[in-house]
Short mmCIF file of C-alpha atoms in Angstrom, two decimals:
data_model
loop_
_atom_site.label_atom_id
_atom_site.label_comp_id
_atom_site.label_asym_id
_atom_site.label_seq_id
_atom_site.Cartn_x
_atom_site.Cartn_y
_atom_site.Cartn_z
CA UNK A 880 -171.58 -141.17 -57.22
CA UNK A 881 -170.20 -141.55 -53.87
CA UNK A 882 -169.10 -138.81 -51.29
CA UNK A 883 -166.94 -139.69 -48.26
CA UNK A 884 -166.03 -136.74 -45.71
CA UNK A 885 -163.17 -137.66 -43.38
CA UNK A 886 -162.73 -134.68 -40.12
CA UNK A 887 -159.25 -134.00 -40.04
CA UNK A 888 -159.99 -131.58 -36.92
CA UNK A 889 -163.14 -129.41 -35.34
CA UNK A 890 -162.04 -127.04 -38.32
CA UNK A 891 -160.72 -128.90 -40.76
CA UNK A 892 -162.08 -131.79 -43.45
CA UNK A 893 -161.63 -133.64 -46.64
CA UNK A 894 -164.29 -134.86 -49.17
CA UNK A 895 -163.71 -137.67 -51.45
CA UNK A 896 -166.21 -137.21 -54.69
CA UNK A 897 -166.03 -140.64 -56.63
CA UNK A 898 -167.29 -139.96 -60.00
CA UNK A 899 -168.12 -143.28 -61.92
CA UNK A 900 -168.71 -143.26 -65.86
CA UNK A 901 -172.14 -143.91 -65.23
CA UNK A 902 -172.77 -140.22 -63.64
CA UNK A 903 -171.62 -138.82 -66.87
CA UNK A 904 -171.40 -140.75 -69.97
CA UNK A 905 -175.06 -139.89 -70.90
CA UNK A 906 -174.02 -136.32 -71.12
CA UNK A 907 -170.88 -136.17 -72.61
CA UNK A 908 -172.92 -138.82 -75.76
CA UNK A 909 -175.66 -135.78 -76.10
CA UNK A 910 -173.22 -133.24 -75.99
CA UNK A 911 -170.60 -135.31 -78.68
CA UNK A 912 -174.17 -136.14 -80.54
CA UNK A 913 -175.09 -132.15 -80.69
CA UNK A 914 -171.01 -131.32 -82.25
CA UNK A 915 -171.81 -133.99 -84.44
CA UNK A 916 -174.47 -132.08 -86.00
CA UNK A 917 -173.65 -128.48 -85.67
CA UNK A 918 -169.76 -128.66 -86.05
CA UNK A 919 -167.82 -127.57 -88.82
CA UNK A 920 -164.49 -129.62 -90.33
CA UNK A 921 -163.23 -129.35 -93.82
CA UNK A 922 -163.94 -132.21 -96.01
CA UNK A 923 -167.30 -133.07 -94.26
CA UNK A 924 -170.88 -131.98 -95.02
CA UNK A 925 -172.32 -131.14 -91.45
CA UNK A 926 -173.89 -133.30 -89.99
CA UNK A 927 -171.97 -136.28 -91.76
CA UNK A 928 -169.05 -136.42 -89.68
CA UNK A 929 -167.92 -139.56 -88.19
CA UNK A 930 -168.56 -139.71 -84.83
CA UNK A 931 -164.98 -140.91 -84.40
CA UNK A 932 -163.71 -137.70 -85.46
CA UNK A 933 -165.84 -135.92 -82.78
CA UNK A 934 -164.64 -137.70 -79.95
CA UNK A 935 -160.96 -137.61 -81.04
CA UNK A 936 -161.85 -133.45 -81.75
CA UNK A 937 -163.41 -132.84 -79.20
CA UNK A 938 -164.06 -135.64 -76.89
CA UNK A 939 -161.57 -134.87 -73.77
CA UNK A 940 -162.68 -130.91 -73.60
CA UNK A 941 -166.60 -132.50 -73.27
CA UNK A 942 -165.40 -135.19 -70.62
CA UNK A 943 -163.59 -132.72 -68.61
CA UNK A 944 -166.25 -129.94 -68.57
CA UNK A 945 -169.00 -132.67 -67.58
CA UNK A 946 -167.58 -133.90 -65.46
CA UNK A 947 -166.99 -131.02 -63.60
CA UNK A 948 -170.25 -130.21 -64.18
CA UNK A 949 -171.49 -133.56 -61.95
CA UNK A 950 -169.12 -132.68 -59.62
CA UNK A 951 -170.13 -129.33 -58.95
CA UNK A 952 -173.99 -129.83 -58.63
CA UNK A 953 -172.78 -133.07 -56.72
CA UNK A 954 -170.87 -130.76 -54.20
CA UNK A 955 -173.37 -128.36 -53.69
CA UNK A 956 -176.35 -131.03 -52.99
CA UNK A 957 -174.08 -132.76 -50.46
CA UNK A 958 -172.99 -129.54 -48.67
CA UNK A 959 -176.60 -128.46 -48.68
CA UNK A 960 -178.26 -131.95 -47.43
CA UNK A 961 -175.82 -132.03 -44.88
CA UNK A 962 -176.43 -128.52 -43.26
CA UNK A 963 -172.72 -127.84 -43.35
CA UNK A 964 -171.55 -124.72 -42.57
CA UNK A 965 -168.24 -123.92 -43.87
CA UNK A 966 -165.70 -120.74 -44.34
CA UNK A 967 -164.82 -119.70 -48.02
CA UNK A 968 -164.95 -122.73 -50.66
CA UNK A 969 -164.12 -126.12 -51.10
CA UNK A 970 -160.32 -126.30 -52.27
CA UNK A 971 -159.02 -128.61 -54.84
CA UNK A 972 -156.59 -130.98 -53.25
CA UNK A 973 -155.59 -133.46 -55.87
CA UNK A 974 -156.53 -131.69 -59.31
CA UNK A 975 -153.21 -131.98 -61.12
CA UNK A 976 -153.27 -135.81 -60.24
CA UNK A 977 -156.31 -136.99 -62.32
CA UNK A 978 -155.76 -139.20 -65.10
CA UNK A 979 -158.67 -138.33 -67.56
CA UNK A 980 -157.84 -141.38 -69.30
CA UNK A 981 -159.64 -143.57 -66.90
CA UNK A 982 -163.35 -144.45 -66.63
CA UNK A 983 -163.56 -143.48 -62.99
CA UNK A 984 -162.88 -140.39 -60.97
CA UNK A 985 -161.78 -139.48 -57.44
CA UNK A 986 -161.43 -135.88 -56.43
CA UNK A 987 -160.44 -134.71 -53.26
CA UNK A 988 -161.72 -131.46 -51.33
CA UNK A 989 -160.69 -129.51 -48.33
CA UNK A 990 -162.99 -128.17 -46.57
CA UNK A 991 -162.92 -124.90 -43.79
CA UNK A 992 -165.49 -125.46 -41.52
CA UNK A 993 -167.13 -123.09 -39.33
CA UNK A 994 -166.61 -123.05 -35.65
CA UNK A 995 -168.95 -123.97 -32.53
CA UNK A 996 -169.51 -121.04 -30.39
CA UNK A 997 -171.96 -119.05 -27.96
CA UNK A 998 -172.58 -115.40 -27.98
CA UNK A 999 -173.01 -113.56 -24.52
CA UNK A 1000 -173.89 -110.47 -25.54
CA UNK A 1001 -175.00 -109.73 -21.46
CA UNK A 1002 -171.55 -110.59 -20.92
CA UNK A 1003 -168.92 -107.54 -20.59
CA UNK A 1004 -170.62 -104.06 -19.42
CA UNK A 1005 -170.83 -101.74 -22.49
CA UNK A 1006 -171.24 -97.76 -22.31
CA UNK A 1007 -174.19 -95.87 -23.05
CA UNK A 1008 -174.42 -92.34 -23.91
CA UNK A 1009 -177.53 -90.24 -23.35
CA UNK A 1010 -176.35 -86.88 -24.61
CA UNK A 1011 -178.27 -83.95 -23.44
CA UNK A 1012 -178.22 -80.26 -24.20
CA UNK A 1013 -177.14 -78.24 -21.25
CA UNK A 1014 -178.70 -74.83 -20.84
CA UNK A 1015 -174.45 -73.48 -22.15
CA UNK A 1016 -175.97 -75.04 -26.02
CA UNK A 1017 -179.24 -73.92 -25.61
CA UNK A 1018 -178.21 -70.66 -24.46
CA UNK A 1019 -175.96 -70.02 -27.46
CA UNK A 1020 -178.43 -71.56 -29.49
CA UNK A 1021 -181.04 -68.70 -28.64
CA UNK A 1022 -177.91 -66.26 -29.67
CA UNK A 1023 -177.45 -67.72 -32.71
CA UNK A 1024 -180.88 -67.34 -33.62
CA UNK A 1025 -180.99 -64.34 -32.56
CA UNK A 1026 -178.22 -62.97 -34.41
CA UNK A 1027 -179.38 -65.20 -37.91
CA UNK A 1028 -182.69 -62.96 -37.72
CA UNK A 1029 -181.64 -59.65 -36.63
CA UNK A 1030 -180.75 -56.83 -38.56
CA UNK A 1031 -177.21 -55.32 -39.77
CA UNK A 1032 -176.06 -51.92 -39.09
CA UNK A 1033 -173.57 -50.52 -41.18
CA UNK A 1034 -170.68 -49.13 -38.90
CA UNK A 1035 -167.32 -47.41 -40.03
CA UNK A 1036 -165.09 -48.40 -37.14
CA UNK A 1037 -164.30 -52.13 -36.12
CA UNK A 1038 -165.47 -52.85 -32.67
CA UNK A 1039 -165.75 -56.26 -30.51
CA UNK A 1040 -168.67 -58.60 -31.79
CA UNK A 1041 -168.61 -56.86 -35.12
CA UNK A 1042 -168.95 -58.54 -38.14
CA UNK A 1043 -166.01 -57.51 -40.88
CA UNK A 1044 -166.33 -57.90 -44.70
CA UNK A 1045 -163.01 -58.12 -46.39
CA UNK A 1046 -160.69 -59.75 -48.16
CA UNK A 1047 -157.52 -61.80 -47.21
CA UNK A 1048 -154.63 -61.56 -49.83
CA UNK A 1049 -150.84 -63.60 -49.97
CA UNK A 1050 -148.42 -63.34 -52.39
CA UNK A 1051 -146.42 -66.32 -50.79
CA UNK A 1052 -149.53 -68.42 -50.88
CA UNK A 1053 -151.03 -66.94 -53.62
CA UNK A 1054 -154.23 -66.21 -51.17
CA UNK A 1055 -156.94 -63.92 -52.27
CA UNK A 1056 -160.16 -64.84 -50.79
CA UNK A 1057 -163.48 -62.09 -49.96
CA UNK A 1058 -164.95 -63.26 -46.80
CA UNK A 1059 -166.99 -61.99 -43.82
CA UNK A 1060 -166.53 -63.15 -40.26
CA UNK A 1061 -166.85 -62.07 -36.90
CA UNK A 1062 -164.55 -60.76 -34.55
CA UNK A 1063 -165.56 -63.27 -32.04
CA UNK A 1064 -163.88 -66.06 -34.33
CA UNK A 1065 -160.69 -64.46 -33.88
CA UNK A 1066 -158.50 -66.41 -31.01
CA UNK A 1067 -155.25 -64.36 -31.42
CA UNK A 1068 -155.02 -61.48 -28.90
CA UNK A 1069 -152.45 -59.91 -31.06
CA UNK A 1070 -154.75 -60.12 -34.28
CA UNK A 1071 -157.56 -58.54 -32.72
CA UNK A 1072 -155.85 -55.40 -31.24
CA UNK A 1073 -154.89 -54.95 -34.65
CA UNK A 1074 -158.59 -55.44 -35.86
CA UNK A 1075 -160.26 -53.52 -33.16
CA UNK A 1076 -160.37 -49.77 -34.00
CA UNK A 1077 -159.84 -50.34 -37.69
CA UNK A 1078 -161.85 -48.15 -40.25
CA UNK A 1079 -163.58 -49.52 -43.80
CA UNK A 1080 -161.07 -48.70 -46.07
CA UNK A 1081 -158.11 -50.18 -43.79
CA UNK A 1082 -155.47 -52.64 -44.75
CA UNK A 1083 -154.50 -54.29 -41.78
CA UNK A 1084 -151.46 -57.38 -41.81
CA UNK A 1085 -152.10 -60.21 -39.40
CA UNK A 1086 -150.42 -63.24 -38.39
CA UNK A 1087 -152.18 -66.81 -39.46
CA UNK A 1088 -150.49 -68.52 -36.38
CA UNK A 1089 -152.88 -68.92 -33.47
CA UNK A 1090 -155.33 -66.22 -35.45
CA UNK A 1091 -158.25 -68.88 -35.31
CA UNK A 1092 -158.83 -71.65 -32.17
CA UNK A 1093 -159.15 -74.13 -35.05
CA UNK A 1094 -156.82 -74.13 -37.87
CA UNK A 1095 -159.58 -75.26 -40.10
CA UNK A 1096 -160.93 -71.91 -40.58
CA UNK A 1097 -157.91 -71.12 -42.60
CA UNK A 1098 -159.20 -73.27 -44.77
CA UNK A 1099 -162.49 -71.63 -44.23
CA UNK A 1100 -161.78 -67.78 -44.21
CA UNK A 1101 -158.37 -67.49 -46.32
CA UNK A 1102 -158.93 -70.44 -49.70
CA UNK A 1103 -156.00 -72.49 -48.60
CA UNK A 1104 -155.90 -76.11 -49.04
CA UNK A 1105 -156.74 -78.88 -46.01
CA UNK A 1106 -153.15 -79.61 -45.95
CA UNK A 1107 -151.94 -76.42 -45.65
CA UNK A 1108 -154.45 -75.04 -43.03
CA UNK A 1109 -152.69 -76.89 -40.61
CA UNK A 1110 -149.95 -74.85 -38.71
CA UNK A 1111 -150.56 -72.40 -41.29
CA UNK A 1112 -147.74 -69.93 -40.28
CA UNK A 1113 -147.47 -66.86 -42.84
CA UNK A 1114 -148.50 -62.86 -42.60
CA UNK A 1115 -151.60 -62.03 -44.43
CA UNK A 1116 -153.25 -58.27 -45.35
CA UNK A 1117 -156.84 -57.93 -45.04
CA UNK A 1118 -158.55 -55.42 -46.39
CA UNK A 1119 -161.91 -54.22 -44.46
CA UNK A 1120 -164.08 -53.43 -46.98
CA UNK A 1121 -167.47 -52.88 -44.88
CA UNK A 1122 -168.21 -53.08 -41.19
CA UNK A 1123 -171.40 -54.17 -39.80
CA UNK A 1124 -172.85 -54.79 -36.20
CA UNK A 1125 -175.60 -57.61 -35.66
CA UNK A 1126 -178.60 -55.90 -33.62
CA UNK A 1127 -180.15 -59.38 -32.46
CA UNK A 1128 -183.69 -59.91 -32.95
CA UNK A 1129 -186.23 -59.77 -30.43
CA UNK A 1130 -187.79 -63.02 -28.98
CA UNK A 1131 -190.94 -62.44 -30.18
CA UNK A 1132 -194.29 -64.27 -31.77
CA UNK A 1133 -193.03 -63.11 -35.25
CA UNK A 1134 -190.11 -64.30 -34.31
CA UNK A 1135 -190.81 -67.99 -32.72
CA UNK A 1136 -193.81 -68.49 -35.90
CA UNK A 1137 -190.76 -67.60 -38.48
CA UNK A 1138 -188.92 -70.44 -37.03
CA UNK A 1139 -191.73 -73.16 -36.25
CA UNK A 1140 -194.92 -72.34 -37.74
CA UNK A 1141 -197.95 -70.11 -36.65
CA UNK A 1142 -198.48 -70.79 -32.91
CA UNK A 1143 -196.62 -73.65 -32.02
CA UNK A 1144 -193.76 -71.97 -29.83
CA UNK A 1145 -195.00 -68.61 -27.80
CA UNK A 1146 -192.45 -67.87 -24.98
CA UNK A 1147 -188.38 -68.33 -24.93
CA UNK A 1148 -188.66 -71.70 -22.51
CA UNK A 1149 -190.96 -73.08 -25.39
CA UNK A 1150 -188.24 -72.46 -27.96
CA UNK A 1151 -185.38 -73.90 -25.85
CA UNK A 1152 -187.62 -77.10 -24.82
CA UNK A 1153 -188.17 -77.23 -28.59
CA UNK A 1154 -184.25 -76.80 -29.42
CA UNK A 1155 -183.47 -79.44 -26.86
CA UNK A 1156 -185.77 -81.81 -28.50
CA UNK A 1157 -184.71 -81.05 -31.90
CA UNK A 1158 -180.76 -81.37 -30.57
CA UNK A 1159 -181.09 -84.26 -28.46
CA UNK A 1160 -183.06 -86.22 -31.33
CA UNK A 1161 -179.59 -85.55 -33.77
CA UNK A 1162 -177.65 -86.29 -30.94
CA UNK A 1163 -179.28 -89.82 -30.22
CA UNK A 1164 -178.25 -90.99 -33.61
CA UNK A 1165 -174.87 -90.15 -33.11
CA UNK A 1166 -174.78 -92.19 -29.86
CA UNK A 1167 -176.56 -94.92 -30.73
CA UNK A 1168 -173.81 -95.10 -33.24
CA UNK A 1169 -171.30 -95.37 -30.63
CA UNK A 1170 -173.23 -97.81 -28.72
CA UNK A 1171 -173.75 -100.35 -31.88
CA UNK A 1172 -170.02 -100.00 -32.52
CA UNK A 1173 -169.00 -100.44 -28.80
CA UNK A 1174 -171.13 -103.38 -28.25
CA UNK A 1175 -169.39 -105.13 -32.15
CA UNK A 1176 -165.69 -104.53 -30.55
CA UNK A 1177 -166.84 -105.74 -27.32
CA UNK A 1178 -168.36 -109.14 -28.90
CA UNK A 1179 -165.70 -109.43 -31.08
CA UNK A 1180 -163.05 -109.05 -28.01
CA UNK A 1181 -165.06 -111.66 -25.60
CA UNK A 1182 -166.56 -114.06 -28.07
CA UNK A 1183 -163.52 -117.10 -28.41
CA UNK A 1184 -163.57 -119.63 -31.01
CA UNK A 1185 -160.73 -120.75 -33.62
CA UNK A 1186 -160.89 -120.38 -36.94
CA UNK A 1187 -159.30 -122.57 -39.93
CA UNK A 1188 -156.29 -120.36 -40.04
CA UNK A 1189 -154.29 -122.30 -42.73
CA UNK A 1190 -156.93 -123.26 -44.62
CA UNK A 1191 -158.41 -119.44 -44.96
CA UNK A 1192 -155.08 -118.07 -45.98
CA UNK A 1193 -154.76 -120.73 -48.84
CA UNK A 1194 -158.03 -119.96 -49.79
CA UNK A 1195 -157.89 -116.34 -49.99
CA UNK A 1196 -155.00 -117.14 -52.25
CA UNK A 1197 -156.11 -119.08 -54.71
CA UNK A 1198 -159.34 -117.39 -54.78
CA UNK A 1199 -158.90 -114.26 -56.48
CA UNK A 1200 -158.08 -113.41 -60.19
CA UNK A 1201 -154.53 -113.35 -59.48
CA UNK A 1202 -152.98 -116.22 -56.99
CA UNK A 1203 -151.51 -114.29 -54.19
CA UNK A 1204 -148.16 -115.55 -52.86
CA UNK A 1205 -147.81 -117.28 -49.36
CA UNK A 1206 -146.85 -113.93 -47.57
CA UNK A 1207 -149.50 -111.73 -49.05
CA UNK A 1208 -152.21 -114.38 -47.85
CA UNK A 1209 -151.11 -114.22 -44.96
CA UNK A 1210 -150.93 -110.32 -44.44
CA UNK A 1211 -154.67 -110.72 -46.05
CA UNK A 1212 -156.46 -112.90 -43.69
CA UNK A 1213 -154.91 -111.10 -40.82
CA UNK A 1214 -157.01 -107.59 -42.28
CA UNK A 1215 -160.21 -109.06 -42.33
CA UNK A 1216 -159.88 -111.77 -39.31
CA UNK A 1217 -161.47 -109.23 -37.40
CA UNK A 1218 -164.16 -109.03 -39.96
CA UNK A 1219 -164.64 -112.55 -40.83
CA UNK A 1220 -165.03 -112.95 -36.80
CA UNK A 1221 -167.90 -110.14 -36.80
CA UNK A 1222 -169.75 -112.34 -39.98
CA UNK A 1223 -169.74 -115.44 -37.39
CA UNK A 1224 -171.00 -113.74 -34.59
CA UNK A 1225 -173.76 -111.57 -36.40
CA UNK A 1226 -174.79 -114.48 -38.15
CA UNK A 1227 -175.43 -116.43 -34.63
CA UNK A 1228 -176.98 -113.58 -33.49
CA UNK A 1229 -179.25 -113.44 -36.56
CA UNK A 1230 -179.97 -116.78 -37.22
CA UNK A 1231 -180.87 -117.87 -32.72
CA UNK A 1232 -182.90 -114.75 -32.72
CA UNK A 1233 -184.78 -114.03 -35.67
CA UNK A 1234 -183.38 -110.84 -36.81
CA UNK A 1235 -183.29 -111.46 -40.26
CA UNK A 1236 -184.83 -108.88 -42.38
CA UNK A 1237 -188.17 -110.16 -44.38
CA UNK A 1238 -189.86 -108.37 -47.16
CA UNK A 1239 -192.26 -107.19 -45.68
CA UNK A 1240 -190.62 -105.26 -43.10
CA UNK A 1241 -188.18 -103.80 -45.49
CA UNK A 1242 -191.49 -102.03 -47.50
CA UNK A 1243 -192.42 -100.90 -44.29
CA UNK A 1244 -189.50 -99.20 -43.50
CA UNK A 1245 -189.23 -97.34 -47.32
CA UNK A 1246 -192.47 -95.94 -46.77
CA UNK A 1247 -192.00 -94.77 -43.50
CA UNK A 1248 -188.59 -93.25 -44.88
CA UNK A 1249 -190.48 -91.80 -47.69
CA UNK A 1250 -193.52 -90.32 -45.86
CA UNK A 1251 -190.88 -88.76 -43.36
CA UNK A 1252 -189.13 -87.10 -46.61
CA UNK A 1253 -192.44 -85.82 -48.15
CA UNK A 1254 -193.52 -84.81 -44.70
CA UNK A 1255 -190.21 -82.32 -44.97
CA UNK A 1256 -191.71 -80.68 -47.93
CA UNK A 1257 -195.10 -80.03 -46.44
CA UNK A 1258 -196.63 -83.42 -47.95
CA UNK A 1259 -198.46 -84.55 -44.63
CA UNK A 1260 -201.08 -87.44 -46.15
CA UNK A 1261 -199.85 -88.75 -49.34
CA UNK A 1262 -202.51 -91.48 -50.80
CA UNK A 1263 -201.81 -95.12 -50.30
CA UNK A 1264 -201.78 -95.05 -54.43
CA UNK A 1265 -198.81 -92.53 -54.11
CA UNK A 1266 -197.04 -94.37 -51.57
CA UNK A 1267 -197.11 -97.84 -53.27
CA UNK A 1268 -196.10 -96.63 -56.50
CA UNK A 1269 -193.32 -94.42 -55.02
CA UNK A 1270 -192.62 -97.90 -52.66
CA UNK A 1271 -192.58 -100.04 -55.43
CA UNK A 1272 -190.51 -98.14 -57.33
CA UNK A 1273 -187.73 -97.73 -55.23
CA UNK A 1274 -187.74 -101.27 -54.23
CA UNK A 1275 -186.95 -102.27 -57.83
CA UNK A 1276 -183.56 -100.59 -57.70
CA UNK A 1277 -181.21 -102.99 -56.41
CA UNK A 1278 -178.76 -100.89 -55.26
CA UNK A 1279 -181.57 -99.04 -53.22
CA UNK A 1280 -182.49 -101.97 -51.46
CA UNK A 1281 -179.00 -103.03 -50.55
CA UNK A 1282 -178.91 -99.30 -48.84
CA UNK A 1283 -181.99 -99.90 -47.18
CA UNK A 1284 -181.56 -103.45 -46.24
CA UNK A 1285 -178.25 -102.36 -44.19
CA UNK A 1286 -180.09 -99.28 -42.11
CA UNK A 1287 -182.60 -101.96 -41.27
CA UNK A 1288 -180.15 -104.30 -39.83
CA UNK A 1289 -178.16 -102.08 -38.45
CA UNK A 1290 -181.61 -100.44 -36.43
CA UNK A 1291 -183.06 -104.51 -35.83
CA UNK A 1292 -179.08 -105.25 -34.30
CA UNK A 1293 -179.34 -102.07 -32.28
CA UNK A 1294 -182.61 -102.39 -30.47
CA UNK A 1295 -181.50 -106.09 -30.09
CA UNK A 1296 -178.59 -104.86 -27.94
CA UNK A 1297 -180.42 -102.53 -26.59
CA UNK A 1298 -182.86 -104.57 -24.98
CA UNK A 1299 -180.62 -107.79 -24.07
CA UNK A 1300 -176.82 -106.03 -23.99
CA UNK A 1301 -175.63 -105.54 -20.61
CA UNK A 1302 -175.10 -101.26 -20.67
CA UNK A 1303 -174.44 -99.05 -18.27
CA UNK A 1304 -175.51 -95.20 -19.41
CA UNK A 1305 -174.03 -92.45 -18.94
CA UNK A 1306 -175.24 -88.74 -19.25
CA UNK A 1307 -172.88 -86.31 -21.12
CA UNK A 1308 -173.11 -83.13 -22.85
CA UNK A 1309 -172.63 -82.86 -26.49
CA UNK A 1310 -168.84 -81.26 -26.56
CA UNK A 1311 -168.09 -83.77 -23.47
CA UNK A 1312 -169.35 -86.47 -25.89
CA UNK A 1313 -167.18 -85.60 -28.68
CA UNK A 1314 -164.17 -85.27 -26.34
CA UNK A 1315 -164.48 -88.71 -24.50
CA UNK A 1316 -166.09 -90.64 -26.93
CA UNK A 1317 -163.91 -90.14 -29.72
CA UNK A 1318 -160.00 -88.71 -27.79
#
């Protein structure tokens, strides 16, 4: 067996496998040896065929499968020995031309081979949100508290800040759908005159257009499809059917040991420190989010190498079950470039700083998932018993560890940028957040 690989290019190479008889004749006689015993031709008792007969049965099929069989495991020792790091698979270059008539083999492979680069990730200046809760959320927070815990009082008149039950009906869009909502969710000046003042009992006919500030409430309020909420334009009656007015509830110990437990919030600037904890902690997620997809795109933008273009594309179409035509692999490699760019660069980034996940760490991080879960249903000290069976348990579900092995990169590649990414933060409120983040 001899392997020769000649560079073509930084990107490109050929292997030459030279398969002699001697790397597979002993095979191909154990394998002819086994038919000879097991196989099955009219006229002959088994195991009393000529050994002729074998060869000229089955002989070629055996040669060819061996063969590739050396090959293969030949391959895959020489690209492992060597350390070298290529892109998809080797590709068949001469196949059609071997003549398995001969003694002696020569196949040839291309090879894709992975580009030299370095990763800067202090390089380009990346954003960092710290969203914060302005005393506007926490304000309106407190409200709708306020108004979840107080009482109803039945009323027989619409008024503003009322809350109407009724029900929406449409003919044209076949629309009859109960539903309660306050008048403070209408937008439409128009629609609320026509509310306001109205008795239980009314019928009142209201334009969709402009009703609500976001047209997804018609989807919400009146039954109608996504598709159709949007620029919903039609006249709807709604009948009121019972009015009530929300008497908010008083910000009070009952009150603050409803929401958090006996004693742990006793004055309103407790509750809105504790809101603004609670809020900012959902909102961190969210931006470290942002940040771990800011800093990818900005890696992906600033870190230049070449890739084996023409080699990819022919291997993405020979690779699947269905050979993909010259234009299609093209259009293909062009989707996941970007992707196949991100591999490389995590990959470096992995591999020069040690953020691979071990075992270890990744039963770490399903207990602390699962104590944080049980902790949610009042389970504060679970038993180490409890927690390794639990543990072990869920780390025998493949699919479960696949989902857990990703949030662990993803949280190891985040406080790696975190620490060594070159960011610049920025405070923002929640709604400015949405707004600039994601226009």
């Amino acid at each position: 067996m001899n392997i020769i690989k000649k560079e073509i290019d930084k990107l490109n190479a050929v292997l030459t496998v030279e398969v002699s008889k001697e790397d597979y004749s002993a095979n191909v006689e154990k394998v002819l040896n086994n038919y000879k015993k097991t196989a099955n031709i009219p006229g002959f008792r088994k195991g009393q065929i000529p050994m002729g007969m074998v060869k000229k049965q089955y002989g070629k099929a055996v040669l060819v499968e061996e063969v590739n069989k050396v090959l293969q495991g030949a391959l895959h020792k020489y690209l492992t020995e060597e350390k070298l790091d290529i892109l998809g698979n080797p590709l068949p270059k001469n196949e059609a031309g071997i003549n398995w008539d001969d003694d002696n083999y020569s196949f040839e492979f291309e090879l894709g081979l992975a580009p030299q680069f370095n990763v800067d990730v202090k390089g380009k200046e990346v954003l960092q949100y710290k969203i914060v809760a302005d005393d506007e959320m926490l304000n309106n927070q407190v409200k709708t508290i306020r108004k979840q815990y107080g009482k109803l009082i039945s009323k027989k008149e619409v008024e503003k800040g009322d809350e109407i039950t009724g029900t929406f009906t449409s003919t044209e869009k076949e629309i009859e759908k109960k539903t309660t909502l306050s008048t403070d969710e209408i937008a439409g000046k128009k629609q609320l005159e026509s509310l306001i003042g109205a008795k239980v009992g009314d019928t009142v006919t209201l334009k969709t257009k402009g009703m609500f500030a976001d047209d997804h409430d018609n989807q919400k309020y009146l039954g109608v499809a996504h598709d159709e909420a949007h620029g919903l334009d039609i006249e709807v009656s709604f009948n009121i059917e019972e009015v009530n007015k929300r008497e908010m509830a008083e910000l009070n110990q009952e009150l603050f040991d409803k929401l958090f437990g006996e004693g742990k919030v006793s004055s309103e600037e407790e509750l809105k420190a504790k809101i603004k904890e609670d809020a900012e902690g959902q909102f961190a997620q969210q931006s470290d989010q942002k940040l771990l997809n800011d800093v990818v795109e900005s890696l992906i933008e600033n870190t230049k190498f070449d890739l084996p273009q023409e080699f990819l594309q022919r291997w993405i179409a020979m690779s699947g079950e269905k050979r993909l035509s010259e234009e299609d692999a093209k259009a293909e490699f062009e989707r996941s470039e970007k992707g196949l760019r991100y591999q490389l660069i995590e990959g470096k980034l992995r591999a020069e700083n040690k953020l691979q996940v071990t075992f270890d760490e990744l039963k770490d991080y399903s207990k602390n998932m699962i104590k944080a879960q049980m902790a949610q249903y009042g389970q504060m000290d679970p038993s180490d018993e409890e927690m390794e069976s639990i543990t072990a348990r869920i780390l025998s579900n493949k699919e479960e560890v696949e989902r857990l092995s990703e949030q662990l990169n993803s949280a190891k590649l985040l406080n790696f940028f975190k620490e060594n990414a070159k960011l610049k933060t920025k405070e923002i409120t929640y709604d400015k957040f949405i707004k600039e983040a994601y226009a």
